[in-house]
PDB file of C-alpha atoms in Angstrom:
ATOM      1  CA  UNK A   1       0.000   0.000   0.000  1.00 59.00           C
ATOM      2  CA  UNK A   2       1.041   4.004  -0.402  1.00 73.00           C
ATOM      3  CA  UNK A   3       2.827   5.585   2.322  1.00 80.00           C
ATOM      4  CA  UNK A   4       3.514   9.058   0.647  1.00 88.00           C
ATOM      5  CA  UNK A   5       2.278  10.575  -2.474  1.00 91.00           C
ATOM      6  CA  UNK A   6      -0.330   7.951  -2.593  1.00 92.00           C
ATOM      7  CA  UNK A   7      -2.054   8.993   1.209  1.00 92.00           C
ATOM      8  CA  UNK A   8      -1.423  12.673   0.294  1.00 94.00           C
ATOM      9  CA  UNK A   9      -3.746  12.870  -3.047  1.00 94.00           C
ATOM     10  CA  UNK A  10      -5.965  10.332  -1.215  1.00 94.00           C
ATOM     11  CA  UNK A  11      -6.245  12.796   1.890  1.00 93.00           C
ATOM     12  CA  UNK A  12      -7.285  15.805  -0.515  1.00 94.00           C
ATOM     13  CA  UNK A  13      -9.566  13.942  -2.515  1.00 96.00           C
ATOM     14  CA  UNK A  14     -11.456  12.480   0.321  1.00 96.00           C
ATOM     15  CA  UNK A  15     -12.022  16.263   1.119  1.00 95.00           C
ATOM     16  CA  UNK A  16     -13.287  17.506  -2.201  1.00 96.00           C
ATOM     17  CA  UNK A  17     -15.674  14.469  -2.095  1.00 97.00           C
ATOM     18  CA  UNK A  18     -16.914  15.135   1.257  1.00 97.00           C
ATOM     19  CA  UNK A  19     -17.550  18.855  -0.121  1.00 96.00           C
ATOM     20  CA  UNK A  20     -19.595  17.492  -3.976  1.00 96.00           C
ATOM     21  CA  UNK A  21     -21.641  15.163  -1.266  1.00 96.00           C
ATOM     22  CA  UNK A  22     -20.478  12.318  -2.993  1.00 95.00           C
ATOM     23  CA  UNK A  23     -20.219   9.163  -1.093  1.00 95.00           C
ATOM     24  CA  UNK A  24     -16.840   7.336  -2.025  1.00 95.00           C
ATOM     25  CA  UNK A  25     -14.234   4.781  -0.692  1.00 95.00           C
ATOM     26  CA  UNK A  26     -10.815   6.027  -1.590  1.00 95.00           C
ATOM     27  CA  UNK A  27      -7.658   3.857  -1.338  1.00 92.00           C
ATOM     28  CA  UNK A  28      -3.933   4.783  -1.308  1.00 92.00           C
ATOM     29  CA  UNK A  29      -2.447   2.553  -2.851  1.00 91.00           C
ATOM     30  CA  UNK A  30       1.429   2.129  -4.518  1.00 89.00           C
ATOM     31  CA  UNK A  31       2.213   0.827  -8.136  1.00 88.00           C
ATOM     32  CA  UNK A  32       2.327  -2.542  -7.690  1.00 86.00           C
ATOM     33  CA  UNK A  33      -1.350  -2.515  -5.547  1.00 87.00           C
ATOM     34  CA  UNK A  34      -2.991  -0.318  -7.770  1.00 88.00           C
ATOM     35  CA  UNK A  35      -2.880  -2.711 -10.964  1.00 85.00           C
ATOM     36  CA  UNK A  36      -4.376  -5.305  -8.604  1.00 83.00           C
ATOM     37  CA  UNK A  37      -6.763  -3.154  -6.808  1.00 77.00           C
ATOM     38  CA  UNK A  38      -7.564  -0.809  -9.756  1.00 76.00           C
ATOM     39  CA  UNK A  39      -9.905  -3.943 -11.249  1.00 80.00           C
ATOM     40  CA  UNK A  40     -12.625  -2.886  -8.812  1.00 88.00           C
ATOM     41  CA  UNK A  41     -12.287   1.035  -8.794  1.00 92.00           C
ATOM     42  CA  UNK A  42     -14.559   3.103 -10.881  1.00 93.00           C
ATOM     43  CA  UNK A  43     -11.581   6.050 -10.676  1.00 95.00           C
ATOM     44  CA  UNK A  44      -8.055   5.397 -10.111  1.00 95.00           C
ATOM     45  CA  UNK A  45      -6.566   9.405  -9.563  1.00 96.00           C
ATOM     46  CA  UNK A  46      -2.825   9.122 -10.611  1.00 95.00           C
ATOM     47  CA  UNK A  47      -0.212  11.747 -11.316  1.00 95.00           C
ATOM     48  CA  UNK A  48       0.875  12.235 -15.653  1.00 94.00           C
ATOM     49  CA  UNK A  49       4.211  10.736 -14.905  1.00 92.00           C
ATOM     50  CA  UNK A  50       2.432   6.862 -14.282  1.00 93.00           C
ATOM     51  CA  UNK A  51      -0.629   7.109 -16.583  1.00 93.00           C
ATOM     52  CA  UNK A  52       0.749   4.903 -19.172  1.00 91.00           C
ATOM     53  CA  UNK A  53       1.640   2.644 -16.444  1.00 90.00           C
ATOM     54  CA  UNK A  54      -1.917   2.067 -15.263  1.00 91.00           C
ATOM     55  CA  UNK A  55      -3.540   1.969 -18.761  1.00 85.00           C
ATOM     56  CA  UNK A  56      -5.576  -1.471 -19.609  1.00 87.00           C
ATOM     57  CA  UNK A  57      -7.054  -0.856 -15.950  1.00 90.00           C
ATOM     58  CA  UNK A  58     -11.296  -1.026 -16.729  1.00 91.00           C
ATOM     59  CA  UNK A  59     -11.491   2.262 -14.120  1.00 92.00           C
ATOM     60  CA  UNK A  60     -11.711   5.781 -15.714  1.00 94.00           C
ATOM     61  CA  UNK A  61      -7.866   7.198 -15.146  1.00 95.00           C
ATOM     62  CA  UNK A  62      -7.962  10.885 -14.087  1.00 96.00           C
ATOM     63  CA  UNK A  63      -4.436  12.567 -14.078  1.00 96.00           C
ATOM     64  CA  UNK A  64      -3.842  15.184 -11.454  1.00 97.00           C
ATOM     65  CA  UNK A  65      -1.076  17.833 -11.950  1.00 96.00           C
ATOM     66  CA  UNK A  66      -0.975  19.496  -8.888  1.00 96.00           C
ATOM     67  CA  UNK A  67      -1.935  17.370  -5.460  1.00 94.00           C
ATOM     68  CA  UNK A  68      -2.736  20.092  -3.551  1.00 95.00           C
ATOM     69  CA  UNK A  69      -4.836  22.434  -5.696  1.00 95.00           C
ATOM     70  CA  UNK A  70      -8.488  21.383  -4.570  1.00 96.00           C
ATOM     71  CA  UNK A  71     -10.000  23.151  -7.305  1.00 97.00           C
ATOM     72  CA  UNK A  72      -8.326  21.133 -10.150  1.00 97.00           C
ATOM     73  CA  UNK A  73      -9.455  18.241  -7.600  1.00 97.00           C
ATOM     74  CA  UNK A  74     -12.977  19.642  -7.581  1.00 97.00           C
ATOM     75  CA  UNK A  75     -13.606  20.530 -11.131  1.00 98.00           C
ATOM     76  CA  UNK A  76     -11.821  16.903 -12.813  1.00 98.00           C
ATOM     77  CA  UNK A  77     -13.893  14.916  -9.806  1.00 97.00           C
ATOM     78  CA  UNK A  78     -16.776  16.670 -10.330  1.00 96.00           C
ATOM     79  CA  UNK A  79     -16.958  15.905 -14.431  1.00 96.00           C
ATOM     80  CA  UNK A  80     -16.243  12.214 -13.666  1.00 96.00           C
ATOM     81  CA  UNK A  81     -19.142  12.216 -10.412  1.00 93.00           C
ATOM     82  CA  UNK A  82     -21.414  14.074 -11.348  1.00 88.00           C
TER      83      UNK A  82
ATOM     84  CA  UNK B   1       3.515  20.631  19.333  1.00 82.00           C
ATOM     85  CA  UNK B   2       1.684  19.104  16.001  1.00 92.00           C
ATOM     86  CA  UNK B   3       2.570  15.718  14.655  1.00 94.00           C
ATOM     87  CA  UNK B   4       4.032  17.531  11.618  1.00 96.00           C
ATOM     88  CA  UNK B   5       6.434  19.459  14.218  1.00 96.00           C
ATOM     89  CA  UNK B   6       7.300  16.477  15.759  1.00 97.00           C
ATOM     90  CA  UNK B   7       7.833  14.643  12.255  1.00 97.00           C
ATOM     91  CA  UNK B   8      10.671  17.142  11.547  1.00 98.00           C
ATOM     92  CA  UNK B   9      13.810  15.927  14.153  1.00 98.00           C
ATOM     93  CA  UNK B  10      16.425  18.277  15.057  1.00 97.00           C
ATOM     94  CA  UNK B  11      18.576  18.941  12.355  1.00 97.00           C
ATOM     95  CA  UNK B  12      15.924  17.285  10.016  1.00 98.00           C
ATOM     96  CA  UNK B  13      15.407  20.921   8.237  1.00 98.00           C
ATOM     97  CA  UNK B  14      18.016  22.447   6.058  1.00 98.00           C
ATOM     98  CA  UNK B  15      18.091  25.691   3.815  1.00 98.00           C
ATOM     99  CA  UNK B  16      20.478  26.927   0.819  1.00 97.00           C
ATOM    100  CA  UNK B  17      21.208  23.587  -0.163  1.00 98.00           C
ATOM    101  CA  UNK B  18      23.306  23.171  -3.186  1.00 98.00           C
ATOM    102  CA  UNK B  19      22.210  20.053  -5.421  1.00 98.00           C
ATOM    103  CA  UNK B  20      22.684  20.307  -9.612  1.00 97.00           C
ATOM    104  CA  UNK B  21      20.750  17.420 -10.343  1.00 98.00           C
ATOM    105  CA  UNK B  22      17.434  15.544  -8.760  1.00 98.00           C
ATOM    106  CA  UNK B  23      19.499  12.769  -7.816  1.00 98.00           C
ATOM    107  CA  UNK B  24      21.703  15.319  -5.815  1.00 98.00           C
ATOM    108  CA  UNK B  25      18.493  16.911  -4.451  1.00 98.00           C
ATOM    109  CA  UNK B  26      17.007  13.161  -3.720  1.00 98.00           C
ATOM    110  CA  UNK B  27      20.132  12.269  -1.653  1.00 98.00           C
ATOM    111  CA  UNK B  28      20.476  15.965   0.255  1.00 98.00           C
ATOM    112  CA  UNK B  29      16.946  14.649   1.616  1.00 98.00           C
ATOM    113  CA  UNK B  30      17.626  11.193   1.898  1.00 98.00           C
ATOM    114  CA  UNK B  31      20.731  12.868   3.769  1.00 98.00           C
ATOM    115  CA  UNK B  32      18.955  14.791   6.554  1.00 98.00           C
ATOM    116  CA  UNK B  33      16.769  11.500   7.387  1.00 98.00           C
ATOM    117  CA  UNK B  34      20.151   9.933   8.511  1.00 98.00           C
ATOM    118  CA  UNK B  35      21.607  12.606   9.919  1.00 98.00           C
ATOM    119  CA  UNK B  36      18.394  13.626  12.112  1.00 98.00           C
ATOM    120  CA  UNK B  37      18.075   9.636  13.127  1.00 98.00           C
ATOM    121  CA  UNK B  38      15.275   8.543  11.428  1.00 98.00           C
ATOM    122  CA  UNK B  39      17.025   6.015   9.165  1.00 98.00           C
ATOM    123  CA  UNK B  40      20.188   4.648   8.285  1.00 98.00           C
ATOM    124  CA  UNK B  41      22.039   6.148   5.432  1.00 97.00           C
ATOM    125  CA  UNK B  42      21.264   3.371   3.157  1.00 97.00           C
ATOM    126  CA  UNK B  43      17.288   4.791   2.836  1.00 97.00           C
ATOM    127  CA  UNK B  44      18.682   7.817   0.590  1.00 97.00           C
ATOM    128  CA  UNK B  45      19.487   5.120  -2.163  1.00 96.00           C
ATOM    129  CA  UNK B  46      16.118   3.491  -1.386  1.00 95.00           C
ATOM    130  CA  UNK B  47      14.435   7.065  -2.135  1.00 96.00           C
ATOM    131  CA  UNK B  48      16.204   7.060  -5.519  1.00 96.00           C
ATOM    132  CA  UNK B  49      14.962   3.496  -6.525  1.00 93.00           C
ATOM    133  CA  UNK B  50      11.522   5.400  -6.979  1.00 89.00           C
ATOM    134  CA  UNK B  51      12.468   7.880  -9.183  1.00 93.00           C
ATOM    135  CA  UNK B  52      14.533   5.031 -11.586  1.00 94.00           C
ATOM    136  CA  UNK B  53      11.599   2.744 -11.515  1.00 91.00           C
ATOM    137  CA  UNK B  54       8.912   5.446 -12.497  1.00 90.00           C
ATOM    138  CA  UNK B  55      10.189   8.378 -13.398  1.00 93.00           C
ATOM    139  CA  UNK B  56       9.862  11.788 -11.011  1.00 95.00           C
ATOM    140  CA  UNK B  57       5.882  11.044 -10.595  1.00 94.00           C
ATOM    141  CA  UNK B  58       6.550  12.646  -6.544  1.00 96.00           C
ATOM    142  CA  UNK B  59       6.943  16.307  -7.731  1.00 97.00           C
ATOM    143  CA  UNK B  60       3.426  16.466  -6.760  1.00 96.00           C
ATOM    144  CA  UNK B  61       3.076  20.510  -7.062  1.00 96.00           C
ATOM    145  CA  UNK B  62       4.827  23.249  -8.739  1.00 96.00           C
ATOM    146  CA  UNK B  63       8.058  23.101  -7.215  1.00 97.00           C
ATOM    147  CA  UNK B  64       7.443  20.658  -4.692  1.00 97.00           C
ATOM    148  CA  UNK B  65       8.586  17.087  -4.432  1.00 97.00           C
ATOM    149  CA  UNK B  66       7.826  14.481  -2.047  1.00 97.00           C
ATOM    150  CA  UNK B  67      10.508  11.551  -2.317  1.00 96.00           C
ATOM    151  CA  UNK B  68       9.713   8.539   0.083  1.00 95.00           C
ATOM    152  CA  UNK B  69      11.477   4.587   0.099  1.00 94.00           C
ATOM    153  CA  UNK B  70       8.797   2.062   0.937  1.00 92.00           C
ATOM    154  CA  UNK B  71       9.086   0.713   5.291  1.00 93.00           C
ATOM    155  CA  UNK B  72      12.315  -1.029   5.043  1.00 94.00           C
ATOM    156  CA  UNK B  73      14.816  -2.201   8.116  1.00 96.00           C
ATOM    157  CA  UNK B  74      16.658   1.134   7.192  1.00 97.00           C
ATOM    158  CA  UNK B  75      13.697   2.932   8.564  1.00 97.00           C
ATOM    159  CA  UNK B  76      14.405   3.454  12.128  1.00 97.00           C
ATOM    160  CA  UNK B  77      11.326   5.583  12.533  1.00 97.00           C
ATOM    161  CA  UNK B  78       8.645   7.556  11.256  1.00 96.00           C
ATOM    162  CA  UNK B  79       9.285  11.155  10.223  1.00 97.00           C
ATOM    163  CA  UNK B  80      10.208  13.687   7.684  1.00 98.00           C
ATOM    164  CA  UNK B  81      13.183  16.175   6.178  1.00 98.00           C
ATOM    165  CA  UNK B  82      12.703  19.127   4.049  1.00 98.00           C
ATOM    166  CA  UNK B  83      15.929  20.716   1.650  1.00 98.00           C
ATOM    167  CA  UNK B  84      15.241  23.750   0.742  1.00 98.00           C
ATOM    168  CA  UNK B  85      17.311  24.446  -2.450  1.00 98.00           C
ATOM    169  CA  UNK B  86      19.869  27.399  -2.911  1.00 97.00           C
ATOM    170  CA  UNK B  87      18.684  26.450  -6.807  1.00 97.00           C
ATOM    171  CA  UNK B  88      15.668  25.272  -8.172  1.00 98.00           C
ATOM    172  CA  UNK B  89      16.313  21.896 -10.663  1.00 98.00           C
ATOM    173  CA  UNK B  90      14.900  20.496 -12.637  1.00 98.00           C
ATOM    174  CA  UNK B  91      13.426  16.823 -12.144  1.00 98.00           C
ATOM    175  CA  UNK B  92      11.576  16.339 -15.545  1.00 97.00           C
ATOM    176  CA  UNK B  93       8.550  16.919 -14.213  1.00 96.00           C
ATOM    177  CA  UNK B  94       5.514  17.854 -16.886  1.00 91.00           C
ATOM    178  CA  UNK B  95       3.927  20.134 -15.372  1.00 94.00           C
ATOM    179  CA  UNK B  96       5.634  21.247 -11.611  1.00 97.00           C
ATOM    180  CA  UNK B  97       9.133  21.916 -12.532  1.00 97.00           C
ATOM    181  CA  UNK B  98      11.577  23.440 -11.580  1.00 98.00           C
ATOM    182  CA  UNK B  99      11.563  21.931  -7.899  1.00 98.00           C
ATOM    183  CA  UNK B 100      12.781  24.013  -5.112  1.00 98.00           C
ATOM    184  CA  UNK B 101      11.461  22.063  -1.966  1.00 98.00           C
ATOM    185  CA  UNK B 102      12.564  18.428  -1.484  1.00 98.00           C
ATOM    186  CA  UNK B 103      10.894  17.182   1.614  1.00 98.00           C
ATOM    187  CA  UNK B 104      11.904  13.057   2.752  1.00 98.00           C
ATOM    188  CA  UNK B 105       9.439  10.881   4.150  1.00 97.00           C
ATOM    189  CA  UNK B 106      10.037   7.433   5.904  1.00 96.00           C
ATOM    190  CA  UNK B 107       7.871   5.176   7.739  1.00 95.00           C
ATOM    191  CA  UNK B 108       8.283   2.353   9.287  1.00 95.00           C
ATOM    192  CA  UNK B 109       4.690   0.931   8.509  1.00 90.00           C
ATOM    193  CA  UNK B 110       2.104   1.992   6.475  1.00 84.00           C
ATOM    194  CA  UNK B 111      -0.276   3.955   8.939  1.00 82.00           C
ATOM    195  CA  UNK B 112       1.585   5.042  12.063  1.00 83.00           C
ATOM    196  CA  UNK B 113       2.253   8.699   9.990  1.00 88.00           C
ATOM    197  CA  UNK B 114      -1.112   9.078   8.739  1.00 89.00           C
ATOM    198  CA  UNK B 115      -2.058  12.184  10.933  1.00 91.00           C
ATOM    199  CA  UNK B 116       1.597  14.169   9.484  1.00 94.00           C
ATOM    200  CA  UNK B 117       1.101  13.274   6.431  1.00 93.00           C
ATOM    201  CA  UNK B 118      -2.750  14.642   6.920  1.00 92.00           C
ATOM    202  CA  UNK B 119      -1.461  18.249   8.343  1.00 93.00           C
ATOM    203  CA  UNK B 120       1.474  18.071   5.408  1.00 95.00           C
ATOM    204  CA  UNK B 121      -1.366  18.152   2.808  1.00 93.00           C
ATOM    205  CA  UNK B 122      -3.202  20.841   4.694  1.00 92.00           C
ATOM    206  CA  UNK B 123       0.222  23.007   5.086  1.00 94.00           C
ATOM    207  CA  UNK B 124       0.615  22.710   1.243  1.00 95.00           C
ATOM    208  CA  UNK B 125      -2.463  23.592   0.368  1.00 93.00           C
ATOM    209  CA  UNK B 126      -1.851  26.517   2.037  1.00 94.00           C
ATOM    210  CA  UNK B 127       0.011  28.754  -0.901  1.00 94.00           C
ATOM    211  CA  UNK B 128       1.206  31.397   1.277  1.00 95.00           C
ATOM    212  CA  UNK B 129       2.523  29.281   3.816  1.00 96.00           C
ATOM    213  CA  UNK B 130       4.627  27.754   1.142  1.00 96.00           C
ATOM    214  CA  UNK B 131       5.924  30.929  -0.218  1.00 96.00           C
ATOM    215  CA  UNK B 132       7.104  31.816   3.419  1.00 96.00           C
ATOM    216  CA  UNK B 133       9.165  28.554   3.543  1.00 96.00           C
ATOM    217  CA  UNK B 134      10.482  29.164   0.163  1.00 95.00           C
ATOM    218  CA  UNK B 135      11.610  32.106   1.248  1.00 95.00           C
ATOM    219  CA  UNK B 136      12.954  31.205   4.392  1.00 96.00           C
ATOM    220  CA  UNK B 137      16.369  32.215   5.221  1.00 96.00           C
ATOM    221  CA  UNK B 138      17.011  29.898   8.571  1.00 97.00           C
ATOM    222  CA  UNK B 139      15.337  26.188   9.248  1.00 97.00           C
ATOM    223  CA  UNK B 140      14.034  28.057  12.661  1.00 97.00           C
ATOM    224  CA  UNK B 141      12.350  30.279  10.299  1.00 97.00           C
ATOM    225  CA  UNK B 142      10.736  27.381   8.715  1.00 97.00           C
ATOM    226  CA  UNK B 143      10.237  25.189  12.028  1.00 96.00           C
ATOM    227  CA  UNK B 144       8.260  28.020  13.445  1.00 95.00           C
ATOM    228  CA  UNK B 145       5.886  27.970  10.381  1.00 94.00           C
ATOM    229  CA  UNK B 146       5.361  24.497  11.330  1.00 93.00           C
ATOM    230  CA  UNK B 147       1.376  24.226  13.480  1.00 87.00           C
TER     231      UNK B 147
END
């Protein structure tokens, strides 16, 4: 599982959702977890460097540039959610 | 005193330092994780495994970069470092280059550091806050940004 990067984005995220009122499970999870776990995810929020990486998962792979920026959190989460 | 404060050991924070490459930068991190206690120098070569396997994917905002090992018997225990560059360089980073904070994280497990990594996302999200540390000219200055 993520210690860093991973629990960071998953940290934010958790707090845009809360904000859209969407109910969601979010997971940190590291490279090697994520092509596993990604299988049952509907979104699997990555950074651009490991896109290609995750591609062939079935979940819908948003890119974020910039972790801590909740309104690039908001906006992509909110096209995908609502 | 916050987890975050307490995540930072003495001597964990250091400003004006010189690096010419990411690797450089990596290691200067890696560097004040050993020096401050919190792992045995062999972690800083564990950091850079990361970025040689997939690429600099932990500058995770403009200028900032997060480089972390995975829990590992070099881990002695949970905290984190922060190098403040005397030069910004570049990592190859898309769209957050060039990077001018390098913070190290270790952990010994994979939820004992939740809560500093928790207030570390809330202090970056705070833009001002990291323009202060940026700026910084002593690690006290930074240490006393710290909640």
């Amino acid at each position: 599982m993520g210690i860093g990067t991973s629990v960071l984005l998953k940290m934010n995220a958790e707090k845009v959702l809360k904000q859209l009122g969407i109910e969601a499970t979010v997971e940190a999870a590291d490279m090697t977890t994520a092509r596993t776990l990604g299988f049952n995810a509907n979104i699997v929020l990555t950074t651009p460097e490991l896109v290609a990486s995750l591609t062939g998962l079935p979940a819908e792979i948003i890119s974020i540039d910039h972790f801590f920026d909740l309104e690039e959190l908001t906006k992509k989460l909110g096209k995908a959610l609502l | 005193m916050s987890a975050l404060s307490a995540a930072f050991a003495p001597g964990s924070i250091e400003v004006a330092v010189k690096a010419s490459t990411r690797e450089d930068a990596i290691l200067a991190a890696g560097r004040l994780l050993a020096k401050s206690g919190r792992t045995t120098v062999d972690y800083a070569n564990e950091m850079l495994e990361a970025l040689e396997e997939f690429g600099p994917y932990f500058v995770l905002a403009p200028g900032i970069a997060i480089a972390h090992g995975r829990p590992s018997k070099s881990v002695l225990s949970s905290g984190l470092s922060l190098a403040v560059l005397a030069e910004p360089v570049v990592f190859g980073s898309e769209h957050n280059d060039p990077v001018s904070l390098v913070f190290g994280l270790c952990a010994t497990d994979h939820d004992s550091h939740i809560d500093v990594l928790a207030e570390l996302a809330t202090m970056l999200t705070d833009t001002d806050l990291v323009t202060f540390v940026l700026n910084a000219v002593t690690a006290d200055e930074i240490r006393a940004l710290l909640p």
